[in-house]
Tab-separated table of C-alpha atoms and ligand atoms in Angstrom:
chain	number	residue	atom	x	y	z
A	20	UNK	CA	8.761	4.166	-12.553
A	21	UNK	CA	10.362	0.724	-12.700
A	22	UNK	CA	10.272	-0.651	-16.254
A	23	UNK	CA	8.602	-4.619	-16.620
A	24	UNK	CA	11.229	-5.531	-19.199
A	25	UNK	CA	9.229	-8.416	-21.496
A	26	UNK	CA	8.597	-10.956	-19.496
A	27	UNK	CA	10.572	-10.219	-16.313
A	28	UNK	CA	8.760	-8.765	-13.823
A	29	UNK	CA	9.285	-5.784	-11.526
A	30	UNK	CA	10.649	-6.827	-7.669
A	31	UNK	CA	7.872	-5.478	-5.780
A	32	UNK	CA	8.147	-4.820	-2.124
A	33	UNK	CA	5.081	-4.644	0.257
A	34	UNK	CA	4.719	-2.293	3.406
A	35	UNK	CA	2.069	-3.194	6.017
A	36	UNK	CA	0.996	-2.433	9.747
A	37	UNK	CA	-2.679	-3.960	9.626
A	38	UNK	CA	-4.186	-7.257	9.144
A	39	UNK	CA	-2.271	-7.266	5.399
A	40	UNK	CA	-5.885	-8.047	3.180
A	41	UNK	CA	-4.309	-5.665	0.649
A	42	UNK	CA	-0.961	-7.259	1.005
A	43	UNK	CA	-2.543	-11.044	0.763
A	44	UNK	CA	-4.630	-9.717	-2.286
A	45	UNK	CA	-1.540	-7.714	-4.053
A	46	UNK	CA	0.147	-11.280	-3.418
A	47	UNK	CA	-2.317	-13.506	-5.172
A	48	UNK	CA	-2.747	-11.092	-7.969
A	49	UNK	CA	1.461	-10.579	-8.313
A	50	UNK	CA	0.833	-15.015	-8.924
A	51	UNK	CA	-1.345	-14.254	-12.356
A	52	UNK	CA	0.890	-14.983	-15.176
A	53	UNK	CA	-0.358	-11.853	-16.478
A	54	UNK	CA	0.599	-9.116	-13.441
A	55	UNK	CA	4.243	-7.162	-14.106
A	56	UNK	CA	4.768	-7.543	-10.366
A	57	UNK	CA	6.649	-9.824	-8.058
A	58	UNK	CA	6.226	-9.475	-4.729
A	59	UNK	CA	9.926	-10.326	-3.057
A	60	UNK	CA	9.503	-9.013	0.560
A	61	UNK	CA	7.026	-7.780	3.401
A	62	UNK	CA	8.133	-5.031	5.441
A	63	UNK	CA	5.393	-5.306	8.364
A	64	UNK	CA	5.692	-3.440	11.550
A	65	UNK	CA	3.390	-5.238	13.273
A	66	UNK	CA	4.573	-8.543	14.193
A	67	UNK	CA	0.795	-10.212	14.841
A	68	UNK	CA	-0.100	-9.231	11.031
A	69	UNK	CA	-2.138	-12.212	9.174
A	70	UNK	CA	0.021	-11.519	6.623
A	71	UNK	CA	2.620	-13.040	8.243
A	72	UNK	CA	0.767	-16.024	8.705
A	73	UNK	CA	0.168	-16.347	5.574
A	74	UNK	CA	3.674	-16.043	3.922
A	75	UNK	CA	5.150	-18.511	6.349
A	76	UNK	CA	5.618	-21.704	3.743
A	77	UNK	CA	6.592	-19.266	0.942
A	78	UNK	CA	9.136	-17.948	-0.173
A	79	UNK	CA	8.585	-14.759	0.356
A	80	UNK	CA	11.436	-12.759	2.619
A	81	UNK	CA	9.721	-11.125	5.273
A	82	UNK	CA	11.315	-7.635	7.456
A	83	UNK	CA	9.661	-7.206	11.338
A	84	UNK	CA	10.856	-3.997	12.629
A	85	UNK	CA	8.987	-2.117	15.371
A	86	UNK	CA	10.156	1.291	13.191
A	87	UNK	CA	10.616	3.417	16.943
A	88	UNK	CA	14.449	4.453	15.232
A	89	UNK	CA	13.533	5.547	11.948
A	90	UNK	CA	16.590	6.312	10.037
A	91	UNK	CA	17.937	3.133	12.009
A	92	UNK	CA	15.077	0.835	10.727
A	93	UNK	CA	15.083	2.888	7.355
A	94	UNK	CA	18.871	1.848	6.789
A	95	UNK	CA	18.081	-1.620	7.346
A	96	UNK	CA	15.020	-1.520	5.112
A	97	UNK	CA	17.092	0.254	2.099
A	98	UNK	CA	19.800	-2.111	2.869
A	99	UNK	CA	17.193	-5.372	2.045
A	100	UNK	CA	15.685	-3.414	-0.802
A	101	UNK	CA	18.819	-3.314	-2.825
A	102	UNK	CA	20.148	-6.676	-1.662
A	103	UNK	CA	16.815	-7.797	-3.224
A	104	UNK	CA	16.901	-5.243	-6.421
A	105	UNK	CA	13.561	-4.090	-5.261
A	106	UNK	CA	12.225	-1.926	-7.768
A	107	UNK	CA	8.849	-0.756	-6.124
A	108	UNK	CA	7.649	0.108	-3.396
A	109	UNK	CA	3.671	-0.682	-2.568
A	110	UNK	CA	2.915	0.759	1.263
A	111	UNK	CA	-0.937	-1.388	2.310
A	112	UNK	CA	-2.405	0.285	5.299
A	113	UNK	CA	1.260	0.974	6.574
A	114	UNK	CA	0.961	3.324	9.206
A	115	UNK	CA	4.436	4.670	9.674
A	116	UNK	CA	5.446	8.160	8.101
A	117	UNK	CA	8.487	7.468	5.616
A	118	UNK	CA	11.562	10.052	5.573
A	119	UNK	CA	11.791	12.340	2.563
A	120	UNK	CA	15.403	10.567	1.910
A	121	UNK	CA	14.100	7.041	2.195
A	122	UNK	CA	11.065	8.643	-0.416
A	123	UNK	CA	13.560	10.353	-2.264
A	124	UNK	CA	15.680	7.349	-2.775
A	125	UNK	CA	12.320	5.400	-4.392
A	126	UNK	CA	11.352	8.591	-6.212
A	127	UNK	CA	8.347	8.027	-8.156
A	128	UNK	CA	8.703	4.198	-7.080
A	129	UNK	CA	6.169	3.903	-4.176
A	130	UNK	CA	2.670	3.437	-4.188
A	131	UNK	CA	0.497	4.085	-1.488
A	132	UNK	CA	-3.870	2.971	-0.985
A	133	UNK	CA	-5.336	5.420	0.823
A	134	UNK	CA	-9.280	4.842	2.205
A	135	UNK	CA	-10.549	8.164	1.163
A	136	UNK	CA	-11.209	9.947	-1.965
A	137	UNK	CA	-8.048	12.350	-1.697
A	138	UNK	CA	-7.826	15.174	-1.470
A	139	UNK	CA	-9.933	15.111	0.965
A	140	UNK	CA	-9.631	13.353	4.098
A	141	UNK	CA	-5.814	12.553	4.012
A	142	UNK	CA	-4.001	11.180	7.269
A	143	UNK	CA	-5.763	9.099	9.877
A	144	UNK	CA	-9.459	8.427	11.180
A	145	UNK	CA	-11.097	8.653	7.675
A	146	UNK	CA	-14.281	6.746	8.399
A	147	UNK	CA	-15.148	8.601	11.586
A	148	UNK	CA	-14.636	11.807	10.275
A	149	UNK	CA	-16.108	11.444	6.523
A	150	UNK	CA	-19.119	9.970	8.666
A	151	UNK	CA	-19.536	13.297	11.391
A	152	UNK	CA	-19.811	15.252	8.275
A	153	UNK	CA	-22.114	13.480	6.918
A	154	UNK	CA	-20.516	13.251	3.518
A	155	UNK	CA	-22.827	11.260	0.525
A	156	UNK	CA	-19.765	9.827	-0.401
A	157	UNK	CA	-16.515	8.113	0.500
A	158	UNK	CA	-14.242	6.016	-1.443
A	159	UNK	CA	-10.421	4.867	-1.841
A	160	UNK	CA	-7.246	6.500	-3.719
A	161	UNK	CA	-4.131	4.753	-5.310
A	162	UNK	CA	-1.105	7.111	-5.539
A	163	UNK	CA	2.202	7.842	-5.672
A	164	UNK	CA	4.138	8.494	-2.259
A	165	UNK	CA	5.761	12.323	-2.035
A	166	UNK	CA	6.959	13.868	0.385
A	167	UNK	CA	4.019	15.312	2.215
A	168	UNK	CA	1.285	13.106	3.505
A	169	UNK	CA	-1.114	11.258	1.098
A	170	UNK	CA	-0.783	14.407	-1.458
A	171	UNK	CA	0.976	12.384	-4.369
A	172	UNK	CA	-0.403	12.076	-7.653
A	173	UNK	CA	-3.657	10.146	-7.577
A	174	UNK	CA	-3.330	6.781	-10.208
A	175	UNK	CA	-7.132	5.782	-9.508
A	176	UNK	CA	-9.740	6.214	-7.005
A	177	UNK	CA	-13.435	4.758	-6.607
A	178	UNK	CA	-16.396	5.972	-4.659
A	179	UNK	CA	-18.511	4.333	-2.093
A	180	UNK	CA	-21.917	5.438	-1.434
A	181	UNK	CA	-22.391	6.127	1.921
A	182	UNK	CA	-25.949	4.971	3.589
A	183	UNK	CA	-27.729	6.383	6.865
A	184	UNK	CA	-27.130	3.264	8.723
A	185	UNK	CA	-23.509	2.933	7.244
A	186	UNK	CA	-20.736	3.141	11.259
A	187	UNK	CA	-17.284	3.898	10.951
A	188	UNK	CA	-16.674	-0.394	10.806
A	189	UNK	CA	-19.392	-0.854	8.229
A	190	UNK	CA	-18.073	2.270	5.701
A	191	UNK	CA	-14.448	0.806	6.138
A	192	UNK	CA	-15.584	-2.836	4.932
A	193	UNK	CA	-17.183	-1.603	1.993
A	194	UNK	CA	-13.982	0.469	1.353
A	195	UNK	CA	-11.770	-2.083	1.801
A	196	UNK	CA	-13.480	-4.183	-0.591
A	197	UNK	CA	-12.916	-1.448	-3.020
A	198	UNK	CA	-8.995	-1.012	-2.059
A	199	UNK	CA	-8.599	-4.526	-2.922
A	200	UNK	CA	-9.862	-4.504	-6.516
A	201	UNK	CA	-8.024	-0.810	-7.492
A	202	UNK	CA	-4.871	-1.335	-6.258
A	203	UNK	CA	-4.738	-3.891	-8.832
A	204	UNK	CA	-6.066	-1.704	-11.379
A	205	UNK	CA	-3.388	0.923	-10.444
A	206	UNK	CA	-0.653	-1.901	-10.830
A	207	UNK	CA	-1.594	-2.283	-14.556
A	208	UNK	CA	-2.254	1.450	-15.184
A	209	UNK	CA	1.197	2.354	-13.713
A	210	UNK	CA	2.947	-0.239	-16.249
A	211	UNK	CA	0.795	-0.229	-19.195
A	212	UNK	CA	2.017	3.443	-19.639
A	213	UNK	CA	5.657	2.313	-19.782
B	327	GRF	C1	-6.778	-0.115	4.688
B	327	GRF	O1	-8.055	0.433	4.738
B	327	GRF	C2	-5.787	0.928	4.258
B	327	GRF	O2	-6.240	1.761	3.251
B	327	GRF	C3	-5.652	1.668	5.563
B	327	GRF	O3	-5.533	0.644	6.518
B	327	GRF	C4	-6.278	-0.478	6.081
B	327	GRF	C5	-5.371	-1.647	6.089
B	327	GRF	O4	-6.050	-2.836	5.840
B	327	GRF	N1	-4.628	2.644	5.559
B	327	GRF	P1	-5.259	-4.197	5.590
B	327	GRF	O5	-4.171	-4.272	6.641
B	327	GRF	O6	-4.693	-4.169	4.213
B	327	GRF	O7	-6.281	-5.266	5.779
């Protein structure tokens, strides 16, 4: 893993496809004086993100790319990353499927926030499916990317209780809200044991 030399902090780039809530919150916590992240770009395939929105005074450099050529799009993405000496990789609800050379190329560099409590329930559709079986439990996992899907090793999780009345929507606001506060807390787990 990148190393946060004193005070200098790691270049930090962040994937999205969504709305970006974890990207806007990994952005506001990479501002703390305290964090050993900077965030330098957004990669974000979807060009509607809020994200997007919300970066526009900044400074931070922003990627669009509908990803349809992948090893096209990937060259152009590896290309920014070490224009930019990214260091690290954080992927935020991005929904595309990263090549084992782009992952190989970041190995041990990428994080990923998945909304279940992995193992279980990796890939898409967690919500509705932990739901139909009627599971007591769901939760959220921070880990690092490998090459097979949402099977790296886990950094942190937390569990959500699940209620009777709790839909699809409702279970994956209450998850969310739990994404936003450990993907912090994997941040500073993954550097403090540097
Ligand atoms: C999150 O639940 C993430 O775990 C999932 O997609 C959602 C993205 O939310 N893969 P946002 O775009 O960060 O708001």
């Amino acid at each position: 893993m990148a190393k946060s030399i004193g005070f200098k902090k790691v270049k930090t780039a962040v994937f999205i496809s969504g709305t970006g809530s974890n990207f806007i919150n990994l952005l506001k916590f990479s501002l703390i004086k305290k964090t050993p992240i900077k965030i330098i770009l957004l990669v974000s395939n979807n060009s509607k993100s809020k994200a997007l929105k919300f970066i526009k005074r900044s400074k931070i450099k922003k990627m669009i790319l509908r990803y349809n050529y992948k090893s096209k799009d990937e060259n152009r993405i590896l290309n920014v990353l070490k224009k930019n000496q990214i260091k690290l990789i954080c992927l935020a609800g991005f929904m595309k499927i990263l090549s084992p050379r782009f992952i190989k190329k970041f190995n041990g560099k990428i994080l990923n926030i998945h909304p279940s409590l992995l193992p279980k329930y990796k890939g898409l559709n967690t919500h509705k499916r932990v739901i139909k079986n009627k599971e007591k439990y769901s939760g959220c996992s921070v880990h690092y990317v490998n090459e097979r899907l949402d099977s790296g090793k886990i950094i942190i999780q937390k569990k959500v209780k699940i209620l009777k009345k709790d839909t699809p929507i409702s279970l994956a606001k209450k998850v969310l809200k739990q994404e936003h506060i450990i993907y912090k807390k994997a941040i500073f787990k993954v550097f403090s044991k540097l």
